[in-house]
């Protein structure tokens, strides 16, 4: 267990922000009055409490380094894919291919990340799972909705396992002068992207007027989007000291991942609308399901990974 | 032995939760320790495990599933799980050869202060239909114990987690929805009652969103 000093510093910062958030929420609650049940504030309190738990969990996992981070994201992939495949088309003929997706593809992808085999973990699901799982389904002879079934399963694997595994894959990068510190890249990604979600929520609640896409998500507004993404990018720039980036580079990278995160939320919202549900699940109080919380990270992680790998890493 | 059975029971419930992240929705009835008959759709052997898992522990201990002895006494392991772990009321489904009256066995279990979990379809539903037609057991039980609430329970998605004949469960989110209780009206005919209770159960399926 060894964490870079910057990690402890960041943890202290997150702790202070959550403390402030809890304080503000309790002030708001007091102002509304104790007997006035207000769903927005109840939800806010639930969200903040869940943030405490999520921050603690993530911090503990990351203190255990590569093993802890890989196990945590493996479990998150499992929970996310469980939610995703609950809503997709499937038939009895898919039983084996679904079992293999959960119990072979998912662990193997994280094993490849563990042994840092970039050449395989970056193509294993897009190539091998993509070609072999439909073969297994086809062998059972059920043709009804076949293309829908295999495509939706593959989509679940791509987003919940492949994309999510790029978060711990950041630990395999080798950046000159940044030895022993790649864990900070994960902290940076999570803080900027999740910070962007929170800031979009706050700007949206305070100034939100004009909806971006009422058909997809009634809560996404231009004011929330611009305010959230820009302030998150400034936040990311101010965290340049924990990254291999210069200040202006940190700003641009943050802008990129915050925008990807926003569109991740939009795409996953479109799927929810398509399937007729409001939330992906119920396990994170105030937030919904795991995918509701992870959608932005899953969309930004592969892009962040490849940008950092291309411009900074030697492997 | 009882301690071992309880431990196995906890392990099975924990496993079911890990695989299905099962959630209870109490929709028209509260989780209170009243004496009840929970009647549910039946697509998998895990059905009563999920219902059992979402009941508060205090109620769970006093709730016994009703199950076919032909299946649950087939092997030592099954009989240990059926009888010792879940304390099932084991009934003989074959009306030609049975010596015990299943309705009397259920009534006796209720009189001892237990609640029951009953699958009125009588067998696992392998068809494309959401719910098979009910056997008459629910009616006869309601006739003998008209003061007991009959609570419809819809188990959603378990048929995908573990279809009949498969050993490996697929992790998918399951929901258990409890609906408003039904009772036998005075002078209500068998067909009318079975139709009404059937409708009450199927209605829970249609109100449920998947997640």
PDB file of C-alpha atoms in Angstrom, chain B:
ATOM      1  CA  UNK B   1     -28.157 -29.458  12.411  1.00  0.00           C
ATOM      2  CA  UNK B   2     -30.612 -26.564  12.517  1.00  0.00           C
ATOM      3  CA  UNK B   3     -27.703 -24.152  12.751  1.00  0.00           C
ATOM      4  CA  UNK B   4     -26.156 -25.739   9.663  1.00  0.00           C
ATOM      5  CA  UNK B   5     -29.467 -25.539   7.806  1.00  0.00           C
ATOM      6  CA  UNK B   6     -29.835 -21.851   8.761  1.00  0.00           C
ATOM      7  CA  UNK B   7     -26.319 -21.137   7.516  1.00  0.00           C
ATOM      8  CA  UNK B   8     -27.033 -22.836   4.218  1.00  0.00           C
ATOM      9  CA  UNK B   9     -30.258 -20.811   4.008  1.00  0.00           C
ATOM     10  CA  UNK B  10     -28.349 -17.559   4.520  1.00  0.00           C
ATOM     11  CA  UNK B  11     -25.781 -18.619   1.916  1.00  0.00           C
ATOM     12  CA  UNK B  12     -28.485 -19.379  -0.653  1.00  0.00           C
ATOM     13  CA  UNK B  13     -30.170 -16.024  -0.027  1.00  0.00           C
ATOM     14  CA  UNK B  14     -26.844 -14.197  -0.294  1.00  0.00           C
ATOM     15  CA  UNK B  15     -26.048 -15.990  -3.544  1.00  0.00           C
ATOM     16  CA  UNK B  16     -29.485 -15.149  -4.960  1.00  0.00           C
ATOM     17  CA  UNK B  17     -28.918 -11.495  -4.062  1.00  0.00           C
ATOM     18  CA  UNK B  18     -25.478 -11.420  -5.697  1.00  0.00           C
ATOM     19  CA  UNK B  19     -26.826 -12.858  -8.916  1.00  0.00           C
ATOM     20  CA  UNK B  20     -30.129 -10.983  -9.165  1.00  0.00           C
ATOM     21  CA  UNK B  21     -29.783  -7.848  -6.973  1.00  0.00           C
ATOM     22  CA  UNK B  22     -33.410  -8.661  -6.205  1.00  0.00           C
ATOM     23  CA  UNK B  23     -35.680  -5.827  -5.142  1.00  0.00           C
ATOM     24  CA  UNK B  24     -39.086  -5.988  -3.461  1.00  0.00           C
ATOM     25  CA  UNK B  25     -41.856  -3.594  -4.443  1.00  0.00           C
ATOM     26  CA  UNK B  26     -44.702  -3.494  -1.946  1.00  0.00           C
ATOM     27  CA  UNK B  27     -47.539  -2.250  -4.080  1.00  0.00           C
ATOM     28  CA  UNK B  28     -50.822  -2.307  -2.163  1.00  0.00           C
ATOM     29  CA  UNK B  29     -49.706  -4.359   0.821  1.00  0.00           C
ATOM     30  CA  UNK B  30     -47.114  -3.828   3.574  1.00  0.00           C
ATOM     31  CA  UNK B  31     -44.386  -6.195   4.799  1.00  0.00           C
ATOM     32  CA  UNK B  32     -46.076  -6.924   8.136  1.00  0.00           C
ATOM     33  CA  UNK B  33     -46.035 -10.234  10.029  1.00  0.00           C
ATOM     34  CA  UNK B  34     -49.692 -11.084   9.327  1.00  0.00           C
ATOM     35  CA  UNK B  35     -50.571 -14.644   8.500  1.00  0.00           C
ATOM     36  CA  UNK B  36     -50.749 -14.755   4.702  1.00  0.00           C
ATOM     37  CA  UNK B  37     -50.686 -16.952   1.655  1.00  0.00           C
ATOM     38  CA  UNK B  38     -48.310 -15.468  -0.921  1.00  0.00           C
ATOM     39  CA  UNK B  39     -49.294 -16.866  -4.312  1.00  0.00           C
ATOM     40  CA  UNK B  40     -46.815 -16.351  -7.140  1.00  0.00           C
ATOM     41  CA  UNK B  41     -45.990 -17.146 -10.744  1.00  0.00           C
ATOM     42  CA  UNK B  42     -43.635 -20.080 -11.140  1.00  0.00           C
ATOM     43  CA  UNK B  43     -40.944 -20.148 -13.816  1.00  0.00           C
ATOM     44  CA  UNK B  44     -37.908 -21.433 -11.956  1.00  0.00           C
ATOM     45  CA  UNK B  45     -36.903 -23.353  -8.846  1.00  0.00           C
ATOM     46  CA  UNK B  46     -35.441 -20.117  -7.573  1.00  0.00           C
ATOM     47  CA  UNK B  47     -38.842 -18.403  -7.348  1.00  0.00           C
ATOM     48  CA  UNK B  48     -39.481 -19.057  -3.698  1.00  0.00           C
ATOM     49  CA  UNK B  49     -35.850 -18.297  -2.862  1.00  0.00           C
ATOM     50  CA  UNK B  50     -36.283 -14.764  -4.229  1.00  0.00           C
ATOM     51  CA  UNK B  51     -39.597 -14.245  -2.429  1.00  0.00           C
ATOM     52  CA  UNK B  52     -38.018 -15.609   0.726  1.00  0.00           C
ATOM     53  CA  UNK B  53     -34.977 -13.359   0.259  1.00  0.00           C
ATOM     54  CA  UNK B  54     -36.950 -10.118   0.051  1.00  0.00           C
ATOM     55  CA  UNK B  55     -39.155 -10.848   3.064  1.00  0.00           C
ATOM     56  CA  UNK B  56     -37.897  -9.203   6.282  1.00  0.00           C
ATOM     57  CA  UNK B  57     -35.986 -11.884   8.287  1.00  0.00           C
ATOM     58  CA  UNK B  58     -38.603 -11.972  11.042  1.00  0.00           C
ATOM     59  CA  UNK B  59     -41.359 -12.756   8.554  1.00  0.00           C
ATOM     60  CA  UNK B  60     -39.112 -15.050   6.541  1.00  0.00           C
ATOM     61  CA  UNK B  61     -38.655 -17.442   9.444  1.00  0.00           C
ATOM     62  CA  UNK B  62     -42.430 -17.913   9.656  1.00  0.00           C
ATOM     63  CA  UNK B  63     -43.016 -18.316   5.923  1.00  0.00           C
ATOM     64  CA  UNK B  64     -43.016 -21.797   4.410  1.00  0.00           C
ATOM     65  CA  UNK B  65     -43.047 -22.592   0.694  1.00  0.00           C
ATOM     66  CA  UNK B  66     -45.456 -25.255  -0.521  1.00  0.00           C
ATOM     67  CA  UNK B  67     -43.657 -27.648  -2.861  1.00  0.00           C
ATOM     68  CA  UNK B  68     -44.116 -30.988  -4.574  1.00  0.00           C
ATOM     69  CA  UNK B  69     -42.687 -33.912  -2.624  1.00  0.00           C
ATOM     70  CA  UNK B  70     -42.073 -35.843  -5.851  1.00  0.00           C
ATOM     71  CA  UNK B  71     -39.385 -33.287  -6.720  1.00  0.00           C
ATOM     72  CA  UNK B  72     -38.030 -32.299  -3.328  1.00  0.00           C
ATOM     73  CA  UNK B  73     -37.672 -35.789  -1.862  1.00  0.00           C
ATOM     74  CA  UNK B  74     -35.903 -37.164  -4.937  1.00  0.00           C
ATOM     75  CA  UNK B  75     -32.389 -36.903  -3.503  1.00  0.00           C
ATOM     76  CA  UNK B  76     -30.726 -36.385  -0.130  1.00  0.00           C
ATOM     77  CA  UNK B  77     -29.519 -32.903  -1.100  1.00  0.00           C
ATOM     78  CA  UNK B  78     -32.910 -31.773  -2.384  1.00  0.00           C
ATOM     79  CA  UNK B  79     -34.646 -33.097   0.682  1.00  0.00           C
ATOM     80  CA  UNK B  80     -32.140 -31.332   2.951  1.00  0.00           C
ATOM     81  CA  UNK B  81     -32.716 -28.036   1.118  1.00  0.00           C
ATOM     82  CA  UNK B  82     -36.479 -28.461   0.852  1.00  0.00           C
ATOM     83  CA  UNK B  83     -37.200 -29.776   4.299  1.00  0.00           C
ATOM     84  CA  UNK B  84     -34.434 -28.519   6.574  1.00  0.00           C
ATOM     85  CA  UNK B  85     -33.358 -25.244   4.976  1.00  0.00           C
ATOM     86  CA  UNK B  86     -36.651 -23.886   3.672  1.00  0.00           C
ATOM     87  CA  UNK B  87     -38.953 -25.861   5.955  1.00  0.00           C
ATOM     88  CA  UNK B  88     -41.235 -26.501   2.991  1.00  0.00           C
ATOM     89  CA  UNK B  89     -44.716 -27.941   3.306  1.00  0.00           C
ATOM     90  CA  UNK B  90     -44.181 -30.929   1.035  1.00  0.00           C
ATOM     91  CA  UNK B  91     -47.304 -32.106  -0.718  1.00  0.00           C
ATOM     92  CA  UNK B  92     -47.946 -35.078  -2.973  1.00  0.00           C
ATOM     93  CA  UNK B  93     -49.088 -33.750  -6.350  1.00  0.00           C
ATOM     94  CA  UNK B  94     -50.318 -37.113  -7.573  1.00  0.00           C
ATOM     95  CA  UNK B  95     -53.975 -37.304  -6.566  1.00  0.00           C
ATOM     96  CA  UNK B  96     -54.253 -41.018  -7.348  1.00  0.00           C
ATOM     97  CA  UNK B  97     -51.610 -42.285  -4.997  1.00  0.00           C
ATOM     98  CA  UNK B  98     -51.412 -39.706  -2.231  1.00  0.00           C
ATOM     99  CA  UNK B  99     -52.310 -40.476   1.340  1.00  0.00           C
ATOM    100  CA  UNK B 100     -52.194 -36.925   2.739  1.00  0.00           C
ATOM    101  CA  UNK B 101     -54.656 -34.213   1.778  1.00  0.00           C
ATOM    102  CA  UNK B 102     -52.499 -31.284   0.581  1.00  0.00           C
ATOM    103  CA  UNK B 103     -55.115 -28.685   1.523  1.00  0.00           C
ATOM    104  CA  UNK B 104     -55.270 -30.073   5.058  1.00  0.00           C
ATOM    105  CA  UNK B 105     -51.446 -29.919   5.266  1.00  0.00           C
ATOM    106  CA  UNK B 106     -51.450 -26.259   4.203  1.00  0.00           C
ATOM    107  CA  UNK B 107     -54.305 -25.366   6.558  1.00  0.00           C
ATOM    108  CA  UNK B 108     -52.440 -27.020   9.393  1.00  0.00           C
ATOM    109  CA  UNK B 109     -49.296 -25.021   8.630  1.00  0.00           C
ATOM    110  CA  UNK B 110     -51.371 -21.822   8.668  1.00  0.00           C
ATOM    111  CA  UNK B 111     -52.990 -22.820  11.969  1.00  0.00           C
ATOM    112  CA  UNK B 112     -49.509 -23.236  13.446  1.00  0.00           C
ATOM    113  CA  UNK B 113     -48.967 -19.525  12.776  1.00  0.00           C
ATOM    114  CA  UNK B 114     -47.025 -19.767   9.510  1.00  0.00           C
ATOM    115  CA  UNK B 115     -47.478 -17.923   6.249  1.00  0.00           C
ATOM    116  CA  UNK B 116     -47.239 -19.872   3.006  1.00  0.00           C
ATOM    117  CA  UNK B 117     -45.730 -19.372  -0.440  1.00  0.00           C
ATOM    118  CA  UNK B 118     -47.884 -21.125  -3.014  1.00  0.00           C
ATOM    119  CA  UNK B 119     -47.556 -21.538  -6.782  1.00  0.00           C
ATOM    120  CA  UNK B 120     -51.147 -21.966  -7.966  1.00  0.00           C
ATOM    121  CA  UNK B 121     -50.095 -22.956 -11.489  1.00  0.00           C
ATOM    122  CA  UNK B 122     -48.993 -26.239  -9.898  1.00  0.00           C
ATOM    123  CA  UNK B 123     -45.912 -26.581 -12.067  1.00  0.00           C
ATOM    124  CA  UNK B 124     -43.177 -24.447 -13.615  1.00  0.00           C
ATOM    125  CA  UNK B 125     -44.341 -22.421 -16.586  1.00  0.00           C
ATOM    126  CA  UNK B 126     -42.287 -23.350 -19.655  1.00  0.00           C
ATOM    127  CA  UNK B 127     -44.666 -21.842 -22.193  1.00  0.00           C
ATOM    128  CA  UNK B 128     -44.624 -18.471 -23.914  1.00  0.00           C
ATOM    129  CA  UNK B 129     -47.724 -17.462 -21.921  1.00  0.00           C
ATOM    130  CA  UNK B 130     -46.972 -15.183 -18.960  1.00  0.00           C
ATOM    131  CA  UNK B 131     -49.059 -17.327 -16.577  1.00  0.00           C
ATOM    132  CA  UNK B 132     -50.629 -20.787 -16.813  1.00  0.00           C
ATOM    133  CA  UNK B 133     -54.201 -21.303 -15.620  1.00  0.00           C
ATOM    134  CA  UNK B 134     -54.501 -21.961 -11.895  1.00  0.00           C
ATOM    135  CA  UNK B 135     -55.094 -25.356 -10.355  1.00  0.00           C
ATOM    136  CA  UNK B 136     -57.903 -25.427  -7.814  1.00  0.00           C
ATOM    137  CA  UNK B 137     -55.704 -25.623  -4.714  1.00  0.00           C
ATOM    138  CA  UNK B 138     -55.794 -21.897  -4.011  1.00  0.00           C
ATOM    139  CA  UNK B 139     -59.603 -21.949  -4.041  1.00  0.00           C
ATOM    140  CA  UNK B 140     -59.881 -24.919  -1.700  1.00  0.00           C
ATOM    141  CA  UNK B 141     -57.395 -23.390   0.713  1.00  0.00           C
ATOM    142  CA  UNK B 142     -59.262 -20.056   0.630  1.00  0.00           C
ATOM    143  CA  UNK B 143     -62.510 -21.898   1.318  1.00  0.00           C
ATOM    144  CA  UNK B 144     -61.046 -23.664   4.348  1.00  0.00           C
ATOM    145  CA  UNK B 145     -59.320 -20.563   5.755  1.00  0.00           C
ATOM    146  CA  UNK B 146     -61.366 -17.609   4.446  1.00  0.00           C
ATOM    147  CA  UNK B 147     -59.893 -15.183   6.996  1.00  0.00           C
ATOM    148  CA  UNK B 148     -56.342 -15.430   5.629  1.00  0.00           C
ATOM    149  CA  UNK B 149     -55.116 -12.753   3.191  1.00  0.00           C
ATOM    150  CA  UNK B 150     -54.051 -14.099  -0.194  1.00  0.00           C
ATOM    151  CA  UNK B 151     -51.267 -11.852  -1.510  1.00  0.00           C
ATOM    152  CA  UNK B 152     -50.385 -12.014  -5.226  1.00  0.00           C
ATOM    153  CA  UNK B 153     -46.624 -11.929  -5.910  1.00  0.00           C
ATOM    154  CA  UNK B 154     -45.098 -11.426  -9.350  1.00  0.00           C
ATOM    155  CA  UNK B 155     -41.488 -12.602  -9.786  1.00  0.00           C
ATOM    156  CA  UNK B 156     -40.005 -10.823 -12.793  1.00  0.00           C
ATOM    157  CA  UNK B 157     -37.107 -12.010 -14.952  1.00  0.00           C
ATOM    158  CA  UNK B 158     -36.045 -15.124 -13.069  1.00  0.00           C
ATOM    159  CA  UNK B 159     -36.980 -17.268 -16.078  1.00  0.00           C
ATOM    160  CA  UNK B 160     -34.098 -15.601 -17.916  1.00  0.00           C
ATOM    161  CA  UNK B 161     -31.677 -16.016 -15.026  1.00  0.00           C
ATOM    162  CA  UNK B 162     -32.162 -19.749 -14.797  1.00  0.00           C
ATOM    163  CA  UNK B 163     -34.351 -21.426 -17.402  1.00  0.00           C
ATOM    164  CA  UNK B 164     -35.395 -25.014 -16.712  1.00  0.00           C
ATOM    165  CA  UNK B 165     -32.583 -27.466 -17.337  1.00  0.00           C
ATOM    166  CA  UNK B 166     -29.769 -24.899 -17.046  1.00  0.00           C
ATOM    167  CA  UNK B 167     -27.341 -25.129 -14.160  1.00  0.00           C
ATOM    168  CA  UNK B 168     -25.428 -21.868 -14.494  1.00  0.00           C
ATOM    169  CA  UNK B 169     -27.435 -18.754 -13.585  1.00  0.00           C
ATOM    170  CA  UNK B 170     -27.066 -15.589 -15.693  1.00  0.00           C
ATOM    171  CA  UNK B 171     -26.810 -12.480 -13.515  1.00  0.00           C
ATOM    172  CA  UNK B 172     -29.800 -10.267 -14.305  1.00  0.00           C
ATOM    173  CA  UNK B 173     -31.785  -7.864 -12.131  1.00  0.00           C
ATOM    174  CA  UNK B 174     -34.989  -9.388 -10.723  1.00  0.00           C
ATOM    175  CA  UNK B 175     -38.006  -7.753  -9.140  1.00  0.00           C
ATOM    176  CA  UNK B 176     -40.541  -9.214  -6.727  1.00  0.00           C
ATOM    177  CA  UNK B 177     -43.788  -7.230  -6.715  1.00  0.00           C
ATOM    178  CA  UNK B 178     -46.373  -7.760  -3.974  1.00  0.00           C
ATOM    179  CA  UNK B 179     -49.948  -6.706  -4.786  1.00  0.00           C
ATOM    180  CA  UNK B 180     -53.154  -5.990  -2.919  1.00  0.00           C
ATOM    181  CA  UNK B 181     -54.515  -8.983  -0.998  1.00  0.00           C
ATOM    182  CA  UNK B 182     -57.413 -11.072  -2.310  1.00  0.00           C
ATOM    183  CA  UNK B 183     -59.996 -12.965  -0.244  1.00  0.00           C
ATOM    184  CA  UNK B 184     -62.733 -15.392  -1.157  1.00  0.00           C
ATOM    185  CA  UNK B 185     -66.114 -13.637  -1.184  1.00  0.00           C
ATOM    186  CA  UNK B 186     -69.059 -15.422   0.417  1.00  0.00           C
ATOM    187  CA  UNK B 187     -70.851 -17.534  -2.182  1.00  0.00           C
ATOM    188  CA  UNK B 188     -68.200 -16.818  -4.804  1.00  0.00           C
ATOM    189  CA  UNK B 189     -67.912 -19.700  -7.258  1.00  0.00           C
ATOM    190  CA  UNK B 190     -64.683 -21.563  -7.818  1.00  0.00           C
ATOM    191  CA  UNK B 191     -64.267 -20.295 -11.367  1.00  0.00           C
ATOM    192  CA  UNK B 192     -65.035 -16.690 -10.470  1.00  0.00           C
ATOM    193  CA  UNK B 193     -62.537 -16.743  -7.600  1.00  0.00           C
ATOM    194  CA  UNK B 194     -59.785 -18.391  -9.622  1.00  0.00           C
ATOM    195  CA  UNK B 195     -60.348 -15.927 -12.437  1.00  0.00           C
ATOM    196  CA  UNK B 196     -60.196 -12.979 -10.050  1.00  0.00           C
ATOM    197  CA  UNK B 197     -57.031 -14.129  -8.286  1.00  0.00           C
ATOM    198  CA  UNK B 198     -55.441 -14.935 -11.657  1.00  0.00           C
ATOM    199  CA  UNK B 199     -56.242 -11.419 -12.873  1.00  0.00           C
ATOM    200  CA  UNK B 200     -54.816  -9.911  -9.668  1.00  0.00           C
ATOM    201  CA  UNK B 201     -51.512 -11.707 -10.254  1.00  0.00           C
ATOM    202  CA  UNK B 202     -51.219 -10.975 -13.973  1.00  0.00           C
ATOM    203  CA  UNK B 203     -52.020  -7.299 -13.332  1.00  0.00           C
ATOM    204  CA  UNK B 204     -48.773  -7.032 -11.315  1.00  0.00           C
ATOM    205  CA  UNK B 205     -46.764  -8.053 -14.363  1.00  0.00           C
ATOM    206  CA  UNK B 206     -48.237  -5.289 -16.471  1.00  0.00           C
ATOM    207  CA  UNK B 207     -47.587  -2.515 -13.942  1.00  0.00           C
ATOM    208  CA  UNK B 208     -43.959  -3.472 -13.468  1.00  0.00           C
ATOM    209  CA  UNK B 209     -41.118  -1.784 -15.251  1.00  0.00           C
ATOM    210  CA  UNK B 210     -38.164  -4.092 -15.522  1.00  0.00           C
ATOM    211  CA  UNK B 211     -35.618  -2.278 -13.454  1.00  0.00           C
TER     212      UNK B 211
END
